[in-house]
PDB file of N, CA and C in Angstrom:
ATOM      1  N   MET A   1       0.812  -1.180  -0.001  1.00 48.00           N
ATOM      2  CA  MET A   1      -0.011   0.001  -0.007  1.00 48.00           C
ATOM      3  C   MET A   1       0.864   1.261   0.004  1.00 48.00           C
ATOM      4  N   SER A   2       2.051   1.151  -0.433  1.00 48.00           N
ATOM      5  CA  SER A   2       2.933   2.321  -0.401  1.00 48.00           C
ATOM      6  C   SER A   2       2.675   3.246  -1.558  1.00 48.00           C
ATOM      7  N   GLN A   3       2.070   2.808  -2.641  1.00 66.00           N
ATOM      8  CA  GLN A   3       1.825   3.671  -3.783  1.00 66.00           C
ATOM      9  C   GLN A   3       0.426   4.268  -3.726  1.00 66.00           C
ATOM     10  N   ILE A   4       0.274   5.417  -4.332  1.00 76.00           N
ATOM     11  CA  ILE A   4      -1.044   6.046  -4.488  1.00 76.00           C
ATOM     12  C   ILE A   4      -1.716   5.337  -5.655  1.00 76.00           C
ATOM     13  N   ASN A   5      -2.907   4.854  -5.423  1.00 83.00           N
ATOM     14  CA  ASN A   5      -3.630   4.148  -6.471  1.00 83.00           C
ATOM     15  C   ASN A   5      -5.005   4.792  -6.558  1.00 83.00           C
ATOM     16  N   PRO A   6      -5.293   5.460  -7.657  1.00 91.00           N
ATOM     17  CA  PRO A   6      -6.564   6.168  -7.773  1.00 91.00           C
ATOM     18  C   PRO A   6      -7.774   5.304  -8.110  1.00 91.00           C
ATOM     19  N   HIS A   7      -7.565   4.028  -8.416  1.00 96.00           N
ATOM     20  CA  HIS A   7      -8.641   3.184  -8.861  1.00 96.00           C
ATOM     21  C   HIS A   7      -9.482   2.615  -7.726  1.00 96.00           C
ATOM     22  N   ILE A   8     -10.738   2.322  -8.084  1.00 97.00           N
ATOM     23  CA  ILE A   8     -11.609   1.594  -7.150  1.00 97.00           C
ATOM     24  C   ILE A   8     -11.575   0.153  -7.578  1.00 97.00           C
ATOM     25  N   HIS A   9     -11.351  -0.745  -6.634  1.00 97.00           N
ATOM     26  CA  HIS A   9     -11.113  -2.142  -6.891  1.00 97.00           C
ATOM     27  C   HIS A   9     -12.289  -2.988  -6.364  1.00 97.00           C
ATOM     28  N   VAL A  10     -12.227  -4.286  -6.567  1.00 96.00           N
ATOM     29  CA  VAL A  10     -13.091  -5.243  -5.880  1.00 96.00           C
ATOM     30  C   VAL A  10     -12.246  -6.096  -4.963  1.00 96.00           C
ATOM     31  N   GLU A  11     -12.844  -6.572  -3.892  1.00 94.00           N
ATOM     32  CA  GLU A  11     -12.122  -7.486  -3.028  1.00 94.00           C
ATOM     33  C   GLU A  11     -11.896  -8.799  -3.771  1.00 94.00           C
ATOM     34  N   GLN A  12     -10.822  -9.501  -3.433  1.00 94.00           N
ATOM     35  CA  GLN A  12     -10.518 -10.776  -4.081  1.00 94.00           C
ATOM     36  C   GLN A  12     -11.693 -11.754  -3.940  1.00 94.00           C
ATOM     37  N   ASN A  13     -12.325 -11.814  -2.815  1.00 90.00           N
ATOM     38  CA  ASN A  13     -13.489 -12.666  -2.569  1.00 90.00           C
ATOM     39  C   ASN A  13     -14.742 -11.827  -2.863  1.00 90.00           C
ATOM     40  N   VAL A  14     -14.881 -11.376  -4.081  1.00 89.00           N
ATOM     41  CA  VAL A  14     -15.922 -10.411  -4.470  1.00 89.00           C
ATOM     42  C   VAL A  14     -17.344 -10.935  -4.174  1.00 89.00           C
ATOM     43  N   VAL A  15     -17.537 -12.269  -4.305  1.00 86.00           N
ATOM     44  CA  VAL A  15     -18.891 -12.799  -4.056  1.00 86.00           C
ATOM     45  C   VAL A  15     -19.283 -12.636  -2.589  1.00 86.00           C
ATOM     46  N   ARG A  16     -18.321 -12.662  -1.694  1.00 79.00           N
ATOM     47  CA  ARG A  16     -18.590 -12.507  -0.271  1.00 79.00           C
ATOM     48  C   ARG A  16     -18.267 -11.096   0.236  1.00 79.00           C
ATOM     49  N   ALA A  17     -18.015 -10.166  -0.667  1.00 71.00           N
ATOM     50  CA  ALA A  17     -17.590  -8.833  -0.261  1.00 71.00           C
ATOM     51  C   ALA A  17     -18.829  -7.923  -0.114  1.00 71.00           C
ATOM     52  N   GLY A  18     -18.570  -6.811   0.517  1.00 62.00           N
ATOM     53  CA  GLY A  18     -19.574  -5.736   0.582  1.00 62.00           C
ATOM     54  C   GLY A  18     -20.119  -5.542   1.983  1.00 62.00           C
ATOM     55  N   ALA A  19     -20.826  -4.462   2.094  1.00 62.00           N
ATOM     56  CA  ALA A  19     -21.341  -4.072   3.369  1.00 62.00           C
ATOM     57  C   ALA A  19     -22.342  -5.036   3.943  1.00 62.00           C
ATOM     58  N   ASP A  20     -23.155  -5.620   3.056  1.00 62.00           N
ATOM     59  CA  ASP A  20     -24.190  -6.583   3.529  1.00 62.00           C
ATOM     60  C   ASP A  20     -23.526  -7.763   4.259  1.00 62.00           C
ATOM     61  N   VAL A  21     -22.442  -8.285   3.691  1.00 60.00           N
ATOM     62  CA  VAL A  21     -21.755  -9.421   4.328  1.00 60.00           C
ATOM     63  C   VAL A  21     -21.146  -8.996   5.639  1.00 60.00           C
ATOM     64  N   ARG A  22     -20.509  -7.813   5.655  1.00 60.00           N
ATOM     65  CA  ARG A  22     -19.881  -7.324   6.900  1.00 60.00           C
ATOM     66  C   ARG A  22     -20.959  -7.119   7.991  1.00 60.00           C
ATOM     67  N   ASN A  23     -22.129  -6.563   7.575  1.00 64.00           N
ATOM     68  CA  ASN A  23     -23.189  -6.377   8.562  1.00 64.00           C
ATOM     69  C   ASN A  23     -23.725  -7.694   9.082  1.00 64.00           C
ATOM     70  N   ALA A  24     -23.895  -8.679   8.181  1.00 63.00           N
ATOM     71  CA  ALA A  24     -24.341  -9.995   8.612  1.00 63.00           C
ATOM     72  C   ALA A  24     -23.375 -10.627   9.582  1.00 63.00           C
ATOM     73  N   MET A  25     -22.081 -10.522   9.309  1.00 61.00           N
ATOM     74  CA  MET A  25     -21.089 -11.070  10.209  1.00 61.00           C
ATOM     75  C   MET A  25     -21.149 -10.400  11.588  1.00 61.00           C
ATOM     76  N   THR A  26     -21.345  -9.092  11.593  1.00 65.00           N
ATOM     77  CA  THR A  26     -21.471  -8.365  12.838  1.00 65.00           C
ATOM     78  C   THR A  26     -22.683  -8.863  13.647  1.00 65.00           C
ATOM     79  N   LEU A  27     -23.826  -9.036  12.921  1.00 68.00           N
ATOM     80  CA  LEU A  27     -25.010  -9.547  13.616  1.00 68.00           C
ATOM     81  C   LEU A  27     -24.819 -10.955  14.147  1.00 68.00           C
ATOM     82  N   LEU A  28     -24.122 -11.792  13.399  1.00 66.00           N
ATOM     83  CA  LEU A  28     -23.892 -13.151  13.835  1.00 66.00           C
ATOM     84  C   LEU A  28     -22.917 -13.280  14.979  1.00 66.00           C
ATOM     85  N   PHE A  29     -21.823 -12.539  14.890  1.00 67.00           N
ATOM     86  CA  PHE A  29     -20.741 -12.733  15.862  1.00 67.00           C
ATOM     87  C   PHE A  29     -20.490 -11.544  16.781  1.00 67.00           C
ATOM     88  N   GLY A  30     -21.314 -10.524  16.706  1.00 67.00           N
ATOM     89  CA  GLY A  30     -21.074  -9.352  17.511  1.00 67.00           C
ATOM     90  C   GLY A  30     -20.087  -8.429  16.819  1.00 67.00           C
ATOM     91  N   ALA A  31     -19.574  -7.467  17.559  1.00 60.00           N
ATOM     92  CA  ALA A  31     -18.642  -6.497  16.977  1.00 60.00           C
ATOM     93  C   ALA A  31     -17.419  -7.227  16.472  1.00 60.00           C
ATOM     94  N   THR A  32     -17.089  -6.981  15.241  1.00 61.00           N
ATOM     95  CA  THR A  32     -15.912  -7.606  14.652  1.00 61.00           C
ATOM     96  C   THR A  32     -14.897  -6.542  14.280  1.00 61.00           C
ATOM     97  N   ASP A  33     -13.664  -7.012  14.171  1.00 63.00           N
ATOM     98  CA  ASP A  33     -12.601  -6.136  13.740  1.00 63.00           C
ATOM     99  C   ASP A  33     -12.435  -6.350  12.240  1.00 63.00           C
ATOM    100  N   ALA A  34     -13.158  -5.639  11.426  1.00 64.00           N
ATOM    101  CA  ALA A  34     -13.082  -5.780   9.983  1.00 64.00           C
ATOM    102  C   ALA A  34     -11.735  -5.201   9.523  1.00 64.00           C
ATOM    103  N   PRO A  35     -11.059  -5.875   8.564  1.00 70.00           N
ATOM    104  CA  PRO A  35      -9.787  -5.387   8.130  1.00 70.00           C
ATOM    105  C   PRO A  35      -9.920  -4.053   7.408  1.00 70.00           C
ATOM    106  N   GLY A  36      -8.963  -3.172   7.663  1.00 83.00           N
ATOM    107  CA  GLY A  36      -8.915  -1.889   6.985  1.00 83.00           C
ATOM    108  C   GLY A  36      -8.240  -1.998   5.616  1.00 83.00           C
ATOM    109  N   VAL A  37      -7.477  -3.086   5.421  1.00 91.00           N
ATOM    110  CA  VAL A  37      -6.761  -3.294   4.192  1.00 91.00           C
ATOM    111  C   VAL A  37      -7.171  -4.673   3.647  1.00 91.00           C
ATOM    112  N   VAL A  38      -7.437  -4.764   2.336  1.00 91.00           N
ATOM    113  CA  VAL A  38      -7.877  -6.015   1.731  1.00 91.00           C
ATOM    114  C   VAL A  38      -7.057  -6.322   0.481  1.00 91.00           C
ATOM    115  N   ILE A  39      -7.047  -7.589   0.095  1.00 94.00           N
ATOM    116  CA  ILE A  39      -6.465  -7.993  -1.189  1.00 94.00           C
ATOM    117  C   ILE A  39      -7.542  -7.877  -2.260  1.00 94.00           C
ATOM    118  N   THR A  40      -7.171  -7.330  -3.378  1.00 96.00           N
ATOM    119  CA  THR A  40      -8.133  -7.064  -4.429  1.00 96.00           C
ATOM    120  C   THR A  40      -8.097  -8.152  -5.518  1.00 96.00           C
ATOM    121  N   GLY A  41      -9.032  -8.047  -6.415  1.00 97.00           N
ATOM    122  CA  GLY A  41      -9.110  -9.005  -7.542  1.00 97.00           C
ATOM    123  C   GLY A  41      -7.890  -8.928  -8.460  1.00 97.00           C
ATOM    124  N   CYS A  42      -7.231  -7.783  -8.492  1.00 97.00           N
ATOM    125  CA  CYS A  42      -6.040  -7.635  -9.338  1.00 97.00           C
ATOM    126  C   CYS A  42      -4.784  -7.965  -8.555  1.00 97.00           C
ATOM    127  N   GLY A  43      -4.916  -8.341  -7.278  1.00 97.00           N
ATOM    128  CA  GLY A  43      -3.794  -8.772  -6.470  1.00 97.00           C
ATOM    129  C   GLY A  43      -3.128  -7.683  -5.633  1.00 97.00           C
ATOM    130  N   LEU A  44      -3.635  -6.481  -5.702  1.00 96.00           N
ATOM    131  CA  LEU A  44      -3.047  -5.429  -4.879  1.00 96.00           C
ATOM    132  C   LEU A  44      -3.654  -5.434  -3.473  1.00 96.00           C
ATOM    133  N   GLU A  45      -2.923  -4.844  -2.569  1.00 95.00           N
ATOM    134  CA  GLU A  45      -3.418  -4.655  -1.196  1.00 95.00           C
ATOM    135  C   GLU A  45      -3.787  -3.183  -1.067  1.00 95.00           C
ATOM    136  N   VAL A  46      -5.081  -2.934  -0.852  1.00 95.00           N
ATOM    137  CA  VAL A  46      -5.554  -1.534  -0.790  1.00 95.00           C
ATOM    138  C   VAL A  46      -6.424  -1.358   0.434  1.00 95.00           C
ATOM    139  N   ALA A  47      -6.681  -0.097   0.788  1.00 93.00           N
ATOM    140  CA  ALA A  47      -7.607   0.220   1.855  1.00 93.00           C
ATOM    141  C   ALA A  47      -9.011  -0.258   1.473  1.00 93.00           C
ATOM    142  N   TYR A  48      -9.712  -0.814   2.411  1.00 89.00           N
ATOM    143  CA  TYR A  48     -11.088  -1.279   2.162  1.00 89.00           C
ATOM    144  C   TYR A  48     -11.943  -0.170   1.530  1.00 89.00           C
ATOM    145  N   ALA A  49     -11.717   1.057   1.945  1.00 91.00           N
ATOM    146  CA  ALA A  49     -12.460   2.209   1.434  1.00 91.00           C
ATOM    147  C   ALA A  49     -12.270   2.405  -0.058  1.00 91.00           C
ATOM    148  N   MET A  50     -11.237   1.790  -0.637  1.00 94.00           N
ATOM    149  CA  MET A  50     -10.961   1.907  -2.067  1.00 94.00           C
ATOM    150  C   MET A  50     -11.510   0.724  -2.853  1.00 94.00           C
ATOM    151  N   THR A  51     -12.477   0.001  -2.268  1.00 94.00           N
ATOM    152  CA  THR A  51     -13.092  -1.120  -2.957  1.00 94.00           C
ATOM    153  C   THR A  51     -14.621  -0.897  -3.011  1.00 94.00           C
ATOM    154  N   SER A  52     -15.242  -1.629  -3.914  1.00 94.00           N
ATOM    155  CA  SER A  52     -16.671  -1.573  -4.068  1.00 94.00           C
ATOM    156  C   SER A  52     -17.156  -2.912  -4.635  1.00 94.00           C
ATOM    157  N   ALA A  53     -18.341  -3.303  -4.243  1.00 92.00           N
ATOM    158  CA  ALA A  53     -18.942  -4.508  -4.847  1.00 92.00           C
ATOM    159  C   ALA A  53     -19.959  -4.090  -5.939  1.00 92.00           C
ATOM    160  N   ARG A  54     -20.043  -2.801  -6.177  1.00 94.00           N
ATOM    161  CA  ARG A  54     -20.960  -2.267  -7.183  1.00 94.00           C
ATOM    162  C   ARG A  54     -20.241  -2.097  -8.524  1.00 94.00           C
ATOM    163  N   PRO A  55     -20.740  -2.710  -9.591  1.00 96.00           N
ATOM    164  CA  PRO A  55     -20.053  -2.607 -10.907  1.00 96.00           C
ATOM    165  C   PRO A  55     -19.850  -1.188 -11.368  1.00 96.00           C
ATOM    166  N   ASP A  56     -20.810  -0.307 -11.126  1.00 96.00           N
ATOM    167  CA  ASP A  56     -20.695   1.055 -11.617  1.00 96.00           C
ATOM    168  C   ASP A  56     -19.638   1.889 -10.886  1.00 96.00           C
ATOM    169  N   SER A  57     -19.097   1.365  -9.795  1.00 96.00           N
ATOM    170  CA  SER A  57     -18.074   2.102  -9.049  1.00 96.00           C
ATOM    171  C   SER A  57     -16.655   1.670  -9.308  1.00 96.00           C
ATOM    172  N   VAL A  58     -16.475   0.456  -9.813  1.00 97.00           N
ATOM    173  CA  VAL A  58     -15.146  -0.132  -9.982  1.00 97.00           C
ATOM    174  C   VAL A  58     -14.493   0.444 -11.240  1.00 97.00           C
ATOM    175  N   THR A  59     -13.234   0.905 -11.087  1.00 97.00           N
ATOM    176  CA  THR A  59     -12.493   1.486 -12.198  1.00 97.00           C
ATOM    177  C   THR A  59     -11.260   0.705 -12.621  1.00 97.00           C
ATOM    178  N   CYS A  60     -10.907  -0.301 -11.882  1.00 97.00           N
ATOM    179  CA  CYS A  60      -9.706  -1.123 -12.207  1.00 97.00           C
ATOM    180  C   CYS A  60     -10.134  -2.234 -13.156  1.00 97.00           C
ATOM    181  N   LEU A  61      -9.581  -2.217 -14.381  1.00 97.00           N
ATOM    182  CA  LEU A  61      -9.942  -3.183 -15.396  1.00 97.00           C
ATOM    183  C   LEU A  61      -9.692  -4.642 -14.977  1.00 97.00           C
ATOM    184  N   PRO A  62      -8.524  -4.984 -14.411  1.00 97.00           N
ATOM    185  CA  PRO A  62      -8.334  -6.371 -13.955  1.00 97.00           C
ATOM    186  C   PRO A  62      -9.325  -6.748 -12.868  1.00 97.00           C
ATOM    187  N   CYS A  63      -9.735  -5.831 -12.007  1.00 97.00           N
ATOM    188  CA  CYS A  63     -10.736  -6.130 -11.001  1.00 97.00           C
ATOM    189  C   CYS A  63     -12.110  -6.367 -11.614  1.00 97.00           C
ATOM    190  N   LEU A  64     -12.441  -5.606 -12.649  1.00 97.00           N
ATOM    191  CA  LEU A  64     -13.694  -5.809 -13.366  1.00 97.00           C
ATOM    192  C   LEU A  64     -13.721  -7.183 -13.971  1.00 97.00           C
ATOM    193  N   GLU A  65     -12.626  -7.611 -14.598  1.00 97.00           N
ATOM    194  CA  GLU A  65     -12.536  -8.908 -15.216  1.00 97.00           C
ATOM    195  C   GLU A  65     -12.635 -10.001 -14.122  1.00 97.00           C
ATOM    196  N   HIS A  66     -11.972  -9.798 -13.019  1.00 97.00           N
ATOM    197  CA  HIS A  66     -11.987 -10.755 -11.905  1.00 97.00           C
ATOM    198  C   HIS A  66     -13.431 -10.920 -11.350  1.00 97.00           C
ATOM    199  N   ALA A  67     -14.086  -9.819 -11.135  1.00 97.00           N
ATOM    200  CA  ALA A  67     -15.444  -9.848 -10.593  1.00 97.00           C
ATOM    201  C   ALA A  67     -16.417 -10.537 -11.556  1.00 97.00           C
ATOM    202  N   CYS A  68     -16.284 -10.263 -12.807  1.00 97.00           N
ATOM    203  CA  CYS A  68     -17.113 -10.904 -13.843  1.00 97.00           C
ATOM    204  C   CYS A  68     -16.931 -12.422 -13.788  1.00 97.00           C
ATOM    205  N   ARG A  69     -15.688 -12.835 -13.802  1.00 97.00           N
ATOM    206  CA  ARG A  69     -15.371 -14.283 -13.739  1.00 97.00           C
ATOM    207  C   ARG A  69     -15.886 -14.938 -12.495  1.00 97.00           C
ATOM    208  N   GLU A  70     -15.701 -14.280 -11.341  1.00 95.00           N
ATOM    209  CA  GLU A  70     -16.093 -14.878 -10.065  1.00 95.00           C
ATOM    210  C   GLU A  70     -17.617 -14.976  -9.898  1.00 95.00           C
ATOM    211  N   HIS A  71     -18.339 -13.993 -10.396  1.00 95.00           N
ATOM    212  CA  HIS A  71     -19.810 -14.045 -10.299  1.00 95.00           C
ATOM    213  C   HIS A  71     -20.352 -15.111 -11.230  1.00 95.00           C
ATOM    214  N   ARG A  72     -19.772 -15.259 -12.416  1.00 97.00           N
ATOM    215  CA  ARG A  72     -20.186 -16.335 -13.309  1.00 97.00           C
ATOM    216  C   ARG A  72     -19.890 -17.715 -12.688  1.00 97.00           C
ATOM    217  N   ARG A  73     -18.696 -17.835 -12.149  1.00 96.00           N
ATOM    218  CA  ARG A  73     -18.299 -19.114 -11.531  1.00 96.00           C
ATOM    219  C   ARG A  73     -19.237 -19.435 -10.394  1.00 96.00           C
ATOM    220  N   PHE A  74     -19.576 -18.493  -9.549  1.00 93.00           N
ATOM    221  CA  PHE A  74     -20.449 -18.739  -8.424  1.00 93.00           C
ATOM    222  C   PHE A  74     -21.865 -19.133  -8.893  1.00 93.00           C
ATOM    223  N   ALA A  75     -22.378 -18.463  -9.921  1.00 94.00           N
ATOM    224  CA  ALA A  75     -23.682 -18.788 -10.487  1.00 94.00           C
ATOM    225  C   ALA A  75     -23.718 -20.238 -10.947  1.00 94.00           C
ATOM    226  N   ASP A  76     -22.652 -20.643 -11.664  1.00 95.00           N
ATOM    227  CA  ASP A  76     -22.566 -22.041 -12.133  1.00 95.00           C
ATOM    228  C   ASP A  76     -22.516 -23.016 -10.969  1.00 95.00           C
ATOM    229  N   GLN A  77     -21.784 -22.653  -9.915  1.00 91.00           N
ATOM    230  CA  GLN A  77     -21.639 -23.502  -8.741  1.00 91.00           C
ATOM    231  C   GLN A  77     -22.969 -23.663  -8.032  1.00 91.00           C
ATOM    232  N   VAL A  78     -23.703 -22.603  -7.874  1.00 89.00           N
ATOM    233  CA  VAL A  78     -25.014 -22.663  -7.219  1.00 89.00           C
ATOM    234  C   VAL A  78     -25.948 -23.604  -8.005  1.00 89.00           C
ATOM    235  N   GLU A  79     -25.968 -23.427  -9.302  1.00 89.00           N
ATOM    236  CA  GLU A  79     -26.833 -24.271 -10.143  1.00 89.00           C
ATOM    237  C   GLU A  79     -26.444 -25.743 -10.028  1.00 89.00           C
ATOM    238  N   ARG A  80     -25.136 -26.015 -10.120  1.00 89.00           N
ATOM    239  CA  ARG A  80     -24.683 -27.411 -10.027  1.00 89.00           C
ATOM    240  C   ARG A  80     -25.044 -28.061  -8.697  1.00 89.00           C
ATOM    241  N   MET A  81     -24.767 -27.329  -7.627  1.00 85.00           N
ATOM    242  CA  MET A  81     -25.041 -27.876  -6.306  1.00 85.00           C
ATOM    243  C   MET A  81     -26.526 -28.069  -6.036  1.00 85.00           C
ATOM    244  N   SER A  82     -27.364 -27.194  -6.611  1.00 82.00           N
ATOM    245  CA  SER A  82     -28.811 -27.300  -6.371  1.00 82.00           C
ATOM    246  C   SER A  82     -29.389 -28.513  -7.102  1.00 82.00           C
ATOM    247  N   ARG A  83     -28.689 -28.978  -8.112  1.00 81.00           N
ATOM    248  CA  ARG A  83     -29.174 -30.165  -8.868  1.00 81.00           C
ATOM    249  C   ARG A  83     -28.574 -31.490  -8.406  1.00 81.00           C
ATOM    250  N   MET A  84     -27.614 -31.417  -7.539  1.00 80.00           N
ATOM    251  CA  MET A  84     -26.950 -32.678  -7.114  1.00 80.00           C
ATOM    252  C   MET A  84     -27.835 -33.436  -6.118  1.00 80.00           C
ATOM    253  N   PRO A  85     -28.107 -34.703  -6.419  1.00 78.00           N
ATOM    254  CA  PRO A  85     -28.919 -35.488  -5.483  1.00 78.00           C
ATOM    255  C   PRO A  85     -28.172 -35.681  -4.158  1.00 78.00           C
ATOM    256  N   GLY A  86     -28.926 -35.573  -3.083  1.00 71.00           N
ATOM    257  CA  GLY A  86     -28.332 -35.795  -1.774  1.00 71.00           C
ATOM    258  C   GLY A  86     -27.646 -34.606  -1.148  1.00 71.00           C
ATOM    259  N   VAL A  87     -27.527 -33.495  -1.909  1.00 66.00           N
ATOM    260  CA  VAL A  87     -26.917 -32.296  -1.357  1.00 66.00           C
ATOM    261  C   VAL A  87     -27.983 -31.455  -0.703  1.00 66.00           C
ATOM    262  N   ASN A  88     -27.806 -31.161   0.555  1.00 63.00           N
ATOM    263  CA  ASN A  88     -28.774 -30.382   1.297  1.00 63.00           C
ATOM    264  C   ASN A  88     -28.201 -28.974   1.477  1.00 63.00           C
ATOM    265  N   ILE A  89     -28.573 -28.067   0.574  1.00 64.00           N
ATOM    266  CA  ILE A  89     -28.109 -26.689   0.715  1.00 64.00           C
ATOM    267  C   ILE A  89     -29.175 -25.761   1.274  1.00 64.00           C
ATOM    268  N   ASN A  90     -30.307 -26.350   1.656  1.00 74.00           N
ATOM    269  CA  ASN A  90     -31.386 -25.628   2.331  1.00 74.00           C
ATOM    270  C   ASN A  90     -31.960 -24.465   1.543  1.00 74.00           C
ATOM    271  N   ILE A  91     -31.974 -24.570   0.220  1.00 76.00           N
ATOM    272  CA  ILE A  91     -32.682 -23.609  -0.606  1.00 76.00           C
ATOM    273  C   ILE A  91     -33.487 -24.350  -1.654  1.00 76.00           C
ATOM    274  N   THR A  92     -34.550 -23.733  -2.085  1.00 81.00           N
ATOM    275  CA  THR A  92     -35.418 -24.359  -3.100  1.00 81.00           C
ATOM    276  C   THR A  92     -34.781 -24.213  -4.474  1.00 81.00           C
ATOM    277  N   ASP A  93     -35.279 -24.941  -5.442  1.00 83.00           N
ATOM    278  CA  ASP A  93     -34.810 -24.813  -6.805  1.00 83.00           C
ATOM    279  C   ASP A  93     -35.017 -23.409  -7.319  1.00 83.00           C
ATOM    280  N   ASP A  94     -36.169 -22.811  -6.983  1.00 89.00           N
ATOM    281  CA  ASP A  94     -36.452 -21.415  -7.378  1.00 89.00           C
ATOM    282  C   ASP A  94     -35.467 -20.433  -6.773  1.00 89.00           C
ATOM    283  N   GLN A  95     -35.141 -20.628  -5.510  1.00 88.00           N
ATOM    284  CA  GLN A  95     -34.160 -19.753  -4.858  1.00 88.00           C
ATOM    285  C   GLN A  95     -32.788 -19.880  -5.467  1.00 88.00           C
ATOM    286  N   ALA A  96     -32.372 -21.121  -5.787  1.00 87.00           N
ATOM    287  CA  ALA A  96     -31.071 -21.359  -6.420  1.00 87.00           C
ATOM    288  C   ALA A  96     -31.077 -20.700  -7.819  1.00 87.00           C
ATOM    289  N   ALA A  97     -32.149 -20.827  -8.570  1.00 91.00           N
ATOM    290  CA  ALA A  97     -32.219 -20.217  -9.884  1.00 91.00           C
ATOM    291  C   ALA A  97     -32.152 -18.684  -9.785  1.00 91.00           C
ATOM    292  N   GLU A  98     -32.825 -18.137  -8.789  1.00 93.00           N
ATOM    293  CA  GLU A  98     -32.815 -16.670  -8.588  1.00 93.00           C
ATOM    294  C   GLU A  98     -31.397 -16.200  -8.191  1.00 93.00           C
ATOM    295  N   ALA A  99     -30.732 -16.935  -7.312  1.00 91.00           N
ATOM    296  CA  ALA A  99     -29.376 -16.585  -6.898  1.00 91.00           C
ATOM    297  C   ALA A  99     -28.432 -16.630  -8.115  1.00 91.00           C
ATOM    298  N   ALA A 100     -28.543 -17.690  -8.937  1.00 94.00           N
ATOM    299  CA  ALA A 100     -27.706 -17.805 -10.100  1.00 94.00           C
ATOM    300  C   ALA A 100     -27.960 -16.654 -11.077  1.00 94.00           C
ATOM    301  N   LYS A 101     -29.218 -16.308 -11.272  1.00 95.00           N
ATOM    302  CA  LYS A 101     -29.572 -15.202 -12.146  1.00 95.00           C
ATOM    303  C   LYS A 101     -29.008 -13.911 -11.647  1.00 95.00           C
ATOM    304  N   ARG A 102     -29.145 -13.658 -10.348  1.00 94.00           N
ATOM    305  CA  ARG A 102     -28.623 -12.426  -9.738  1.00 94.00           C
ATOM    306  C   ARG A 102     -27.101 -12.299  -9.971  1.00 94.00           C
ATOM    307  N   HIS A 103     -26.377 -13.400  -9.803  1.00 94.00           N
ATOM    308  CA  HIS A 103     -24.918 -13.351 -10.004  1.00 94.00           C
ATOM    309  C   HIS A 103     -24.545 -13.234 -11.469  1.00 94.00           C
ATOM    310  N   ARG A 104     -25.302 -13.857 -12.351  1.00 97.00           N
ATOM    311  CA  ARG A 104     -25.057 -13.671 -13.798  1.00 97.00           C
ATOM    312  C   ARG A 104     -25.329 -12.218 -14.229  1.00 97.00           C
ATOM    313  N   ASP A 105     -26.368 -11.631 -13.638  1.00 97.00           N
ATOM    314  CA  ASP A 105     -26.646 -10.196 -13.914  1.00 97.00           C
ATOM    315  C   ASP A 105     -25.487  -9.330 -13.456  1.00 97.00           C
ATOM    316  N   LEU A 106     -24.955  -9.619 -12.265  1.00 95.00           N
ATOM    317  CA  LEU A 106     -23.799  -8.876 -11.773  1.00 95.00           C
ATOM    318  C   LEU A 106     -22.613  -9.054 -12.697  1.00 95.00           C
ATOM    319  N   ALA A 107     -22.371 -10.303 -13.111  1.00 97.00           N
ATOM    320  CA  ALA A 107     -21.249 -10.576 -14.027  1.00 97.00           C
ATOM    321  C   ALA A 107     -21.399  -9.769 -15.307  1.00 97.00           C
ATOM    322  N   ARG A 108     -22.633  -9.716 -15.832  1.00 98.00           N
ATOM    323  CA  ARG A 108     -22.879  -8.957 -17.048  1.00 98.00           C
ATOM    324  C   ARG A 108     -22.598  -7.473 -16.842  1.00 98.00           C
ATOM    325  N   LYS A 109     -23.006  -6.965 -15.675  1.00 97.00           N
ATOM    326  CA  LYS A 109     -22.784  -5.527 -15.379  1.00 97.00           C
ATOM    327  C   LYS A 109     -21.297  -5.230 -15.273  1.00 97.00           C
ATOM    328  N   PHE A 110     -20.526  -6.121 -14.618  1.00 97.00           N
ATOM    329  CA  PHE A 110     -19.074  -5.945 -14.570  1.00 97.00           C
ATOM    330  C   PHE A 110     -18.472  -5.998 -15.977  1.00 97.00           C
ATOM    331  N   SER A 111     -18.961  -6.947 -16.802  1.00 96.00           N
ATOM    332  CA  SER A 111     -18.480  -7.066 -18.153  1.00 96.00           C
ATOM    333  C   SER A 111     -18.805  -5.819 -18.974  1.00 96.00           C
ATOM    334  N   ASP A 112     -20.007  -5.282 -18.799  1.00 96.00           N
ATOM    335  CA  ASP A 112     -20.378  -4.097 -19.540  1.00 96.00           C
ATOM    336  C   ASP A 112     -19.467  -2.911 -19.242  1.00 96.00           C
ATOM    337  N   ARG A 113     -18.963  -2.838 -17.996  1.00 92.00           N
ATOM    338  CA  ARG A 113     -18.058  -1.742 -17.591  1.00 92.00           C
ATOM    339  C   ARG A 113     -16.713  -1.839 -18.296  1.00 92.00           C
ATOM    340  N   MET A 114     -16.345  -3.002 -18.820  1.00 87.00           N
ATOM    341  CA  MET A 114     -15.063  -3.183 -19.468  1.00 87.00           C
ATOM    342  C   MET A 114     -15.075  -2.583 -20.902  1.00 87.00           C
ATOM    343  N   ARG A 115     -16.235  -2.244 -21.408  1.00 82.00           N
ATOM    344  CA  ARG A 115     -16.366  -1.729 -22.800  1.00 82.00           C
ATOM    345  C   ARG A 115     -16.123  -0.246 -22.845  1.00 82.00           C
TER     346      ARG A 115
END
């Protein structure tokens, strides 16, 4: 973090990133010490304040590519797991389909920002 970096990045674990996840963790485990510095999709270490889970805010091209890839991968994973016999993921087929759609939509939005 020694260099000035004007770009807005995504966290490396973009599918689990964002304020909603941090808030859920706080509700589950009480006050947490959230890291002030995170690893990004492009491999840099930046201040958490320089990241976003929103496609319209991210300006780092490698992070946009990373987020697009990760959201697509997660959508595929949700669909595969929801169809596997004997796997109990505690969601309905409709919920799995909606989650996959939501992540594919996010992937498309990240992809659109690369143009």
